[in-house]
Amino acid sequence: MSCTVEYNVSVVTEYVLATLGEKCQSAAVVIPTVIIYATVFLLGLFGNVCTCIVIVANKSMHNPTNYYLFSLAISDIIALILGLPMELYQSVDYAYPYRFSESICKARAFLIEFTSYASIMIICCFSFERWLAICYPLRTKIFSTLWRANVLIVLAWSVSLVCALPMAFIVQINKLPLPEIARDKAWTGQVSTDGLTITGTEFCAMNQGRPDQQKTLIVFAFTVFFIIPAIAIVIMYAHIAIKLDSSEIDKSLKEDNLVRKRRNRSNRTVLKMLLSVVITFFICWLPFHIQRLLSVYTVWSETETVSPPVQFLSMIVFYISGFCYYSNSAANPILYNILSQKYRSAFCRTILGDRIGNWVFKGNQKPGKAKRCSSSTDAEQKTLMTRVVSVRVDHHKNHSRQPHRTLEVTTGY
C-alpha cells in the first residue's frame, strides 16, 4: 500500500488530506518516535516487572504500601503491553485505513482507559496512605491494615472498570464522511462504496457522529480522574510539608544534634519524594488531557478544514502527550520504588544476587558508609530495627505499624 493519498477526484483528495493529513509520517518523525517509545517500553516493562518480583519474593515487603505499589506496577505493565506496541506500530505504519477489527479497536481503547483510571486511583490511595502515616501516625494502624489496603485496591480497580465501560461503546471504526460536493455525482462510486463515506479512510476513534457524547466523556475523565485527584494530592502533600516543618520546630530543642540530623535527612528524603510525585503527575498527565480536550473541541466538518500549521501543532501535541503518558508508567518504578532504600536493598538481594549486589554497593558507597546487599534474614532485620526504635523508627519501618508518640514513622517504605 502506498503512502500517497490520491483519489480519482481531486476535490476528494484535497479534502482527505486537509482532514486526516498524510498517511505516513516522515523519517524525521518516525525514527525518534521509535527510539523513544522502544526505550520507554523496555525500561517501563523491566522496572515494573522487577517491582512485582521484588515485592512478591520478600515477605518483609508484604505491607499495605507495597501492596499499592504492586497494584500500580500491574496497571503500568498492562498499559505498556496493550498500548505502546500498537502506538509504535501506528507510528511506522499507515495512519489510515485502520488495519484491525472493530473488536480490537474497542478492546484496546477500553483497557487503556481502564488502566489509566486505575493508576490514578491507586496513586491517590498511595498518597492517602503516606498522608495518614505522616499527619496522623497514631491512626496508622487503624487505617493501614492489609485488609483495608486490599479493599481499597479492589475498589479502585472496580470503580475504574465501571467508569471506563462507556469508552468501549463510543469508540468504533470511523470513516471520513463524503463531502456534499461529492455526493450524487456520476463519479461518486469511484470514491465511495456506500455513497456516504470515503473509501480507505477508516480510523479507530470515538464515534464522530456523536460529538456531545465525546465531550461529555472527555470532560468527565479530565475532571474526575485528573483535576480532583490533582487537587487532593496537592492538599495532602501540602499538609505533609506543613506537618514535617512544624514537627521540626517543635522537636529541635528537645533532641540532640545526632537525632536532629537524622530526622532532617529523612524529612528531606520524604519531601523530595512528595515533590517528585506531584511534578510527575502533572507533567505526564496534563499533555494527555489537553490533547484529548483539543481533539473533541476542534472543528471537524466538511466545510471547515484544519490549516497545515494547526495540523502540525496537533501532531506535535499528539506525540508529546503520548510520550508523557507512557513515560509515567516507566517513571513509577523510579519514583515509588528505586528512591526507597529498602527497595534498593531488596532489589539487590532478589534480582542481582548477594555477590553482585555486594560488589555494586561496595563500589558506589563512600568509605565508612558502605551498605552491604546482605542476605540477612527477616529476624536479623527486625533486630536491627529494634536497636534504634528507642530513638526513631528506621526507614524500613512499615507504615502500618503503630508508632510511639515520639517516633517518626513517615520516612520510608
Short mmCIF file of C-alpha atoms in Angstrom, two decimals:
data_model
loop_
_atom_site.label_atom_id
_atom_site.label_comp_id
_atom_site.label_asym_id
_atom_site.label_seq_id
_atom_site.Cartn_x
_atom_site.Cartn_y
_atom_site.Cartn_z
CA MET A 1 0.00 0.00 0.00
CA SER A 2 1.34 3.42 -0.96
CA CYS A 3 1.70 6.37 1.37
CA THR A 4 0.29 8.61 -1.32
CA VAL A 5 -3.27 9.85 -0.84
CA GLU A 6 -4.77 10.09 -4.29
CA TYR A 7 -8.35 9.66 -5.45
CA ASN A 8 -9.70 9.98 -8.96
CA VAL A 9 -11.38 13.21 -7.93
CA SER A 10 -9.00 15.97 -6.82
CA VAL A 11 -11.52 17.65 -4.54
CA VAL A 12 -11.84 14.44 -2.52
CA THR A 13 -8.07 14.03 -2.29
CA GLU A 14 -7.69 17.58 -1.01
CA TYR A 15 -10.49 17.05 1.50
CA VAL A 16 -8.96 13.85 2.90
CA LEU A 17 -5.50 15.41 3.22
CA ALA A 18 -6.91 18.53 4.87
CA THR A 19 -8.90 16.49 7.37
CA LEU A 20 -6.80 13.40 8.16
CA GLY A 21 -3.37 14.51 6.98
CA GLU A 22 -0.80 12.32 5.26
CA LYS A 23 -0.95 8.55 5.56
CA CYS A 24 2.69 8.21 6.55
CA GLN A 25 4.93 10.32 8.73
CA SER A 26 8.37 11.40 7.58
CA ALA A 27 11.52 9.62 8.72
CA ALA A 28 12.39 12.67 10.83
CA VAL A 29 9.31 11.90 12.93
CA VAL A 30 9.25 8.11 12.76
CA ILE A 31 12.86 7.38 13.78
CA PRO A 32 12.90 9.45 17.02
CA THR A 33 9.43 8.14 17.87
CA VAL A 34 10.54 4.53 17.51
CA ILE A 35 13.67 5.09 19.60
CA ILE A 36 11.85 6.93 22.38
CA TYR A 37 8.87 4.57 22.54
CA ALA A 38 11.08 1.48 22.46
CA THR A 39 13.24 2.85 25.28
CA VAL A 40 10.21 3.75 27.38
CA PHE A 41 8.68 0.33 26.75
CA LEU A 42 11.80 -1.64 27.74
CA LEU A 43 12.58 0.47 30.81
CA GLY A 44 8.98 0.53 31.95
CA LEU A 45 8.43 -3.18 31.47
CA PHE A 46 11.70 -4.10 33.16
CA GLY A 47 11.17 -1.74 36.08
CA ASN A 48 7.59 -2.76 36.78
CA VAL A 49 8.25 -6.49 36.41
CA CYS A 50 11.19 -6.18 38.81
CA THR A 51 8.95 -4.30 41.22
CA CYS A 52 6.44 -7.15 41.23
CA ILE A 53 9.16 -9.79 41.66
CA VAL A 54 10.87 -7.93 44.50
CA ILE A 55 7.63 -7.37 46.42
CA VAL A 56 6.44 -10.96 46.00
CA ALA A 57 9.81 -12.51 46.85
CA ASN A 58 10.41 -10.53 50.04
CA LYS A 59 7.96 -11.21 52.84
CA SER A 60 9.24 -8.18 54.73
CA MET A 61 7.74 -6.05 51.95
CA HIS A 62 4.26 -7.53 52.29
CA ASN A 63 2.73 -4.39 53.75
CA PRO A 64 -0.07 -2.01 52.69
CA THR A 65 2.22 0.48 50.96
CA ASN A 66 3.88 -2.16 48.82
CA TYR A 67 0.51 -3.68 48.00
CA TYR A 68 -0.35 -0.35 46.39
CA LEU A 69 2.97 -0.33 44.57
CA PHE A 70 2.40 -3.86 43.30
CA SER A 71 -1.05 -2.95 42.02
CA LEU A 72 0.33 0.19 40.39
CA ALA A 73 3.06 -1.85 38.70
CA ILE A 74 0.47 -4.29 37.32
CA SER A 75 -1.54 -1.39 35.92
CA ASP A 76 1.55 0.09 34.29
CA ILE A 77 2.54 -3.26 32.79
CA ILE A 78 -0.91 -3.66 31.23
CA ALA A 79 -0.83 -0.11 29.86
CA LEU A 80 2.63 -0.61 28.37
CA ILE A 81 1.90 -4.01 26.81
CA LEU A 82 -1.53 -3.18 25.42
CA GLY A 83 -0.94 0.43 24.46
CA LEU A 84 2.62 1.18 23.47
CA PRO A 85 3.27 -1.54 20.85
CA MET A 86 0.11 -0.53 18.97
CA GLU A 87 1.11 3.12 19.28
CA LEU A 88 4.52 2.26 17.90
CA TYR A 89 3.05 0.21 15.06
CA GLN A 90 0.73 3.00 14.02
CA SER A 91 3.66 5.42 14.02
CA VAL A 92 5.63 3.40 11.46
CA ASP A 93 2.59 2.08 9.55
CA TYR A 94 -0.15 3.95 7.73
CA ALA A 95 -2.27 6.32 9.81
CA TYR A 96 -5.28 5.15 7.84
CA PRO A 97 -7.04 2.98 6.85
CA TYR A 98 -7.22 1.11 10.17
CA ARG A 99 -5.95 -2.45 9.67
CA PHE A 100 -7.55 -4.24 12.62
CA SER A 101 -11.06 -5.29 13.58
CA GLU A 102 -13.52 -3.12 15.46
CA SER A 103 -13.33 -5.52 18.42
CA ILE A 104 -9.60 -4.81 18.77
CA CYS A 105 -10.29 -1.11 18.38
CA LYS A 106 -12.85 -1.14 21.21
CA ALA A 107 -10.92 -3.50 23.49
CA ARG A 108 -7.70 -1.51 23.31
CA ALA A 109 -9.46 1.80 23.97
CA PHE A 110 -11.33 0.34 26.94
CA LEU A 111 -8.30 -1.36 28.51
CA ILE A 112 -6.10 1.72 28.18
CA GLU A 113 -8.79 3.90 29.74
CA PHE A 114 -9.36 1.30 32.45
CA THR A 115 -5.70 1.04 33.45
CA SER A 116 -5.31 4.82 33.30
CA TYR A 117 -8.14 5.32 35.75
CA ALA A 118 -6.82 2.53 37.97
CA SER A 119 -3.32 4.03 38.06
CA ILE A 120 -4.59 7.42 39.14
CA MET A 121 -6.85 5.97 41.81
CA ILE A 122 -4.05 3.80 43.18
CA ILE A 123 -1.74 6.83 43.28
CA CYS A 124 -4.42 8.64 45.28
CA CYS A 125 -4.67 5.68 47.67
CA PHE A 126 -0.91 5.58 47.99
CA SER A 127 -0.78 9.31 48.66
CA PHE A 128 -3.53 8.96 51.23
CA GLU A 129 -1.51 6.21 52.92
CA ARG A 130 1.54 8.44 53.24
CA TRP A 131 -0.55 11.43 54.33
CA LEU A 132 -2.20 9.38 57.05
CA ALA A 133 1.09 7.93 58.27
CA ILE A 134 2.79 11.32 58.48
CA CYS A 135 -0.01 13.58 59.66
CA TYR A 136 -1.95 11.13 61.83
CA PRO A 137 0.60 8.47 62.87
CA LEU A 138 -1.45 7.22 65.82
CA ARG A 139 -4.27 6.26 63.46
CA THR A 140 -1.96 4.45 61.05
CA LYS A 141 -2.65 1.01 62.46
CA ILE A 142 -6.40 1.53 62.15
CA PHE A 143 -6.42 2.76 58.56
CA SER A 144 -3.40 0.96 57.10
CA THR A 145 -4.09 -2.69 57.69
CA LEU A 146 -3.53 -5.18 54.91
CA TRP A 147 -7.25 -5.86 54.81
CA ARG A 148 -8.10 -2.22 54.24
CA ALA A 149 -5.38 -1.89 51.62
CA ASN A 150 -6.78 -4.86 49.72
CA VAL A 151 -10.30 -3.43 49.94
CA LEU A 152 -9.16 -0.05 48.61
CA ILE A 153 -7.23 -1.68 45.77
CA VAL A 154 -10.20 -3.83 44.73
CA LEU A 155 -12.46 -0.79 45.00
CA ALA A 156 -10.09 1.29 42.86
CA TRP A 157 -10.00 -1.33 40.11
CA SER A 158 -13.77 -1.86 40.27
CA VAL A 159 -14.61 1.84 40.03
CA SER A 160 -12.12 2.22 37.19
CA LEU A 161 -13.70 -0.70 35.35
CA VAL A 162 -17.19 0.78 35.59
CA CYS A 163 -16.08 4.29 34.64
CA ALA A 164 -14.15 3.02 31.61
CA LEU A 165 -17.04 0.99 30.17
CA PRO A 166 -18.55 3.92 28.20
CA MET A 167 -15.32 4.14 26.21
CA ALA A 168 -15.92 0.64 24.83
CA PHE A 169 -19.29 1.73 23.47
CA ILE A 170 -18.37 5.09 21.99
CA VAL A 171 -15.12 4.01 20.30
CA GLN A 172 -15.50 2.46 16.87
CA ILE A 173 -14.02 2.38 13.39
CA ASN A 174 -14.98 5.63 11.69
CA LYS A 175 -14.89 6.65 8.05
CA LEU A 176 -14.49 10.16 6.74
CA PRO A 177 -17.91 11.34 5.51
CA LEU A 178 -18.26 12.15 1.85
CA PRO A 179 -18.42 15.94 1.37
CA GLU A 180 -21.62 17.39 -0.01
CA ILE A 181 -19.93 18.44 -3.22
CA ALA A 182 -19.03 14.80 -3.98
CA ARG A 183 -22.45 13.26 -3.35
CA ASP A 184 -24.82 12.03 -6.06
CA LYS A 185 -22.28 12.57 -8.81
CA ALA A 186 -21.52 10.30 -11.71
CA TRP A 187 -18.09 9.63 -10.25
CA THR A 188 -19.21 9.16 -6.62
CA GLY A 189 -18.83 5.38 -6.91
CA GLN A 190 -15.11 5.83 -7.56
CA VAL A 191 -14.50 7.27 -4.09
CA SER A 192 -17.28 5.70 -2.03
CA THR A 193 -18.98 2.32 -1.77
CA ASP A 194 -21.97 3.46 0.26
CA GLY A 195 -22.44 6.98 -1.06
CA LEU A 196 -21.93 8.43 2.42
CA THR A 197 -18.28 7.84 3.38
CA ILE A 198 -14.94 7.88 1.58
CA THR A 199 -13.26 4.56 0.87
CA GLY A 200 -9.92 3.92 2.56
CA THR A 201 -10.32 6.44 5.38
CA GLU A 202 -11.08 4.05 8.25
CA PHE A 203 -9.65 5.08 11.63
CA CYS A 204 -10.21 3.96 15.21
CA ALA A 205 -11.64 6.75 17.36
CA MET A 206 -14.70 7.86 19.28
CA ASN A 207 -17.88 7.99 17.24
CA GLN A 208 -17.51 11.13 15.14
CA GLY A 209 -21.27 11.32 14.75
CA ARG A 210 -21.78 11.88 18.48
CA PRO A 211 -19.75 14.96 19.41
CA ASP A 212 -21.81 15.66 22.54
CA GLN A 213 -21.06 12.21 23.95
CA GLN A 214 -17.39 12.67 23.15
CA LYS A 215 -17.22 15.96 25.01
CA THR A 216 -19.12 14.58 28.00
CA LEU A 217 -16.83 11.57 28.32
CA ILE A 218 -13.59 13.54 27.89
CA VAL A 219 -14.63 16.30 30.29
CA PHE A 220 -15.75 13.68 32.83
CA ALA A 221 -12.38 11.90 32.64
CA PHE A 222 -10.49 15.19 32.87
CA THR A 223 -12.47 16.35 35.90
CA VAL A 224 -12.86 13.13 37.88
CA PHE A 225 -9.56 11.46 37.04
CA PHE A 226 -7.25 14.46 36.80
CA ILE A 227 -8.48 17.71 38.35
CA ILE A 228 -10.00 16.23 41.52
CA PRO A 229 -7.09 13.80 42.17
CA ALA A 230 -4.58 16.58 41.49
CA ILE A 231 -6.27 18.89 43.98
CA ALA A 232 -6.47 16.11 46.57
CA ILE A 233 -2.81 15.18 46.10
CA VAL A 234 -1.65 18.80 46.38
CA ILE A 235 -3.69 19.31 49.56
CA MET A 236 -2.38 16.12 51.16
CA TYR A 237 1.25 16.82 50.31
CA ALA A 238 0.96 20.44 51.42
CA HIS A 239 -0.37 19.19 54.74
CA ILE A 240 2.53 16.74 54.94
CA ALA A 241 5.06 19.51 54.31
CA ILE A 242 3.47 21.70 56.99
CA LYS A 243 3.38 18.80 59.42
CA LEU A 244 7.03 17.93 58.89
CA ASP A 245 8.06 21.56 59.19
CA SER A 246 6.12 22.09 62.41
CA SER A 247 7.47 18.85 63.86
CA GLU A 248 10.99 20.04 63.12
CA ILE A 249 10.43 23.29 65.00
CA ASP A 250 8.69 21.66 67.97
CA LYS A 251 11.30 18.97 68.50
CA SER A 252 14.51 20.78 67.61
CA LEU A 253 15.08 21.94 71.20
CA LYS A 254 14.35 18.55 72.73
CA GLU A 255 16.73 16.31 70.85
CA ASP A 256 20.46 16.11 70.42
CA ASN A 257 22.21 17.02 67.18
CA LEU A 258 22.58 13.42 66.01
CA VAL A 259 18.87 12.69 66.19
CA ARG A 260 18.01 16.03 64.62
CA LYS A 261 20.40 15.44 61.74
CA ARG A 262 18.94 12.00 61.12
CA ARG A 263 15.42 13.35 61.15
CA ASN A 264 16.35 16.27 58.88
CA ARG A 265 17.86 13.86 56.38
CA SER A 266 14.75 11.69 56.50
CA ASN A 267 12.46 14.70 56.10
CA ARG A 268 14.39 15.89 53.07
CA THR A 269 14.02 12.45 51.51
CA VAL A 270 10.28 12.46 52.12
CA LEU A 271 9.81 15.96 50.71
CA LYS A 272 11.88 15.05 47.65
CA MET A 273 9.69 12.03 47.04
CA LEU A 274 6.49 14.03 47.51
CA LEU A 275 7.64 16.77 45.15
CA SER A 276 8.56 14.14 42.56
CA VAL A 277 5.12 12.59 42.84
CA VAL A 278 3.29 15.87 42.28
CA ILE A 279 5.51 17.08 39.42
CA THR A 280 5.39 13.75 37.61
CA PHE A 281 1.63 13.55 37.97
CA PHE A 282 1.13 16.95 36.34
CA ILE A 283 3.82 16.64 33.67
CA CYS A 284 2.78 13.19 32.46
CA TRP A 285 -0.98 13.58 32.52
CA LEU A 286 -1.63 17.23 31.66
CA PRO A 287 -0.50 17.00 27.98
CA PHE A 288 -2.56 13.82 27.59
CA HIS A 289 -5.74 15.52 28.76
CA ILE A 290 -5.01 18.70 26.81
CA GLN A 291 -4.65 16.68 23.62
CA ARG A 292 -7.95 14.91 24.26
CA LEU A 293 -9.77 18.15 25.01
CA LEU A 294 -8.39 19.74 21.85
CA SER A 295 -9.44 16.73 19.79
CA VAL A 296 -13.11 16.99 20.82
CA TYR A 297 -13.32 20.77 20.67
CA THR A 298 -11.62 21.10 17.28
CA VAL A 299 -13.97 21.78 14.39
CA TRP A 300 -14.34 18.69 12.23
CA SER A 301 -16.64 19.24 9.29
CA GLU A 302 -16.63 19.18 5.54
CA THR A 303 -16.81 22.97 5.25
CA GLU A 304 -14.16 23.95 7.81
CA THR A 305 -10.92 22.04 7.45
CA VAL A 306 -7.80 22.36 9.57
CA SER A 307 -4.95 24.52 8.26
CA PRO A 308 -1.47 22.96 7.85
CA PRO A 309 0.05 24.88 10.81
CA VAL A 310 -2.75 23.68 13.08
CA GLN A 311 -2.30 20.14 11.76
CA PHE A 312 1.42 20.30 12.54
CA LEU A 313 0.75 21.66 16.03
CA SER A 314 -1.82 18.92 16.64
CA MET A 315 0.70 16.30 15.56
CA ILE A 316 3.33 17.70 17.95
CA VAL A 317 0.87 17.74 20.85
CA PHE A 318 -0.21 14.20 19.96
CA TYR A 319 3.32 12.80 20.13
CA ILE A 320 4.28 14.77 23.24
CA SER A 321 1.15 13.63 25.07
CA GLY A 322 1.79 10.01 24.09
CA PHE A 323 5.39 10.16 25.26
CA CYS A 324 4.41 11.74 28.59
CA TYR A 325 1.55 9.30 29.07
CA TYR A 326 3.70 6.19 28.69
CA SER A 327 6.69 7.75 30.44
CA ASN A 328 4.58 7.91 33.58
CA SER A 329 4.36 4.12 33.57
CA ALA A 330 8.12 3.89 33.12
CA ALA A 331 8.84 6.51 35.79
CA ASN A 332 6.69 4.98 38.52
CA PRO A 333 9.22 2.27 39.48
CA ILE A 334 11.82 5.01 39.93
CA LEU A 335 9.66 7.44 41.85
CA TYR A 336 7.90 4.97 44.11
CA ASN A 337 10.47 2.20 44.48
CA ILE A 338 14.02 2.97 43.39
CA LEU A 339 14.19 6.04 45.66
CA SER A 340 13.41 3.77 48.60
CA GLN A 341 16.47 2.39 50.38
CA LYS A 342 14.52 -0.69 51.41
CA TYR A 343 13.56 -1.39 47.80
CA ARG A 344 17.14 -0.98 46.62
CA SER A 345 18.30 -3.49 49.20
CA ALA A 346 15.53 -5.94 48.29
CA PHE A 347 16.19 -5.46 44.56
CA CYS A 348 19.87 -6.16 45.17
CA ARG A 349 19.21 -9.40 47.00
CA THR A 350 16.40 -10.61 44.73
CA ILE A 351 17.45 -9.58 41.22
CA LEU A 352 21.24 -9.20 41.33
CA GLY A 353 22.08 -11.75 43.98
CA ASP A 354 24.22 -11.23 47.06
CA ARG A 355 27.64 -11.48 45.42
CA ILE A 356 27.00 -9.00 42.61
CA GLY A 357 24.97 -6.78 44.88
CA ASN A 358 27.75 -6.55 47.47
CA TRP A 359 30.24 -5.62 44.75
CA VAL A 360 27.93 -2.94 43.34
CA PHE A 361 27.19 -1.43 46.73
CA LYS A 362 30.83 -1.51 47.76
CA GLY A 363 31.90 0.30 44.64
CA ASN A 364 29.30 3.05 44.98
CA GLN A 365 29.35 3.83 48.69
CA LYS A 366 31.61 6.32 50.43
CA PRO A 367 34.33 4.92 52.69
CA GLY A 368 32.98 4.07 56.08
CA LYS A 369 29.38 4.13 54.83
CA ALA A 370 29.26 1.08 52.62
CA LYS A 371 25.96 -0.76 52.78
CA ARG A 372 26.11 -4.42 52.02
CA CYS A 373 23.46 -6.10 49.97
CA SER A 374 23.30 -8.85 52.53
CA SER A 375 21.09 -11.87 52.66
CA SER A 376 20.21 -11.24 56.27
CA THR A 377 17.09 -12.92 57.50
CA ASP A 378 13.91 -11.14 58.45
CA ALA A 379 14.72 -11.82 62.09
CA GLU A 380 18.08 -10.07 61.74
CA GLN A 381 16.41 -7.10 60.09
CA LYS A 382 13.87 -6.87 62.90
CA THR A 383 16.74 -6.94 65.42
CA LEU A 384 18.44 -4.07 63.65
CA MET A 385 15.24 -2.04 63.77
CA THR A 386 14.76 -2.84 67.45
CA ARG A 387 18.17 -1.39 68.24
CA VAL A 388 17.15 2.07 67.06
CA VAL A 389 13.47 2.08 67.99
CA SER A 390 14.12 3.97 71.21
CA VAL A 391 15.40 6.89 69.15
CA ARG A 392 13.45 6.79 65.90
CA VAL A 393 11.78 4.35 63.58
CA ASP A 394 14.10 3.09 60.88
CA HIS A 395 13.47 3.84 57.21
CA HIS A 396 12.44 0.24 56.78
CA LYS A 397 9.63 0.57 59.33
CA ASN A 398 6.25 -0.38 57.96
CA HIS A 399 3.72 2.44 57.88
CA SER A 400 1.06 0.05 59.09
CA ARG A 401 2.74 -0.44 62.47
CA GLN A 402 1.50 1.52 65.47
CA PRO A 403 4.20 4.09 66.37
CA HIS A 404 5.08 5.58 69.71
CA ARG A 405 4.04 9.17 70.15
CA THR A 406 7.60 10.47 69.89
CA LEU A 407 8.69 8.43 66.89
CA GLU A 408 8.91 9.28 63.21
CA VAL A 409 7.22 6.66 61.01
CA THR A 410 6.99 8.58 57.79
CA THR A 411 10.30 8.37 56.05
CA GLY A 412 10.44 5.06 54.24
CA TYR A 413 8.60 2.04 53.00
#
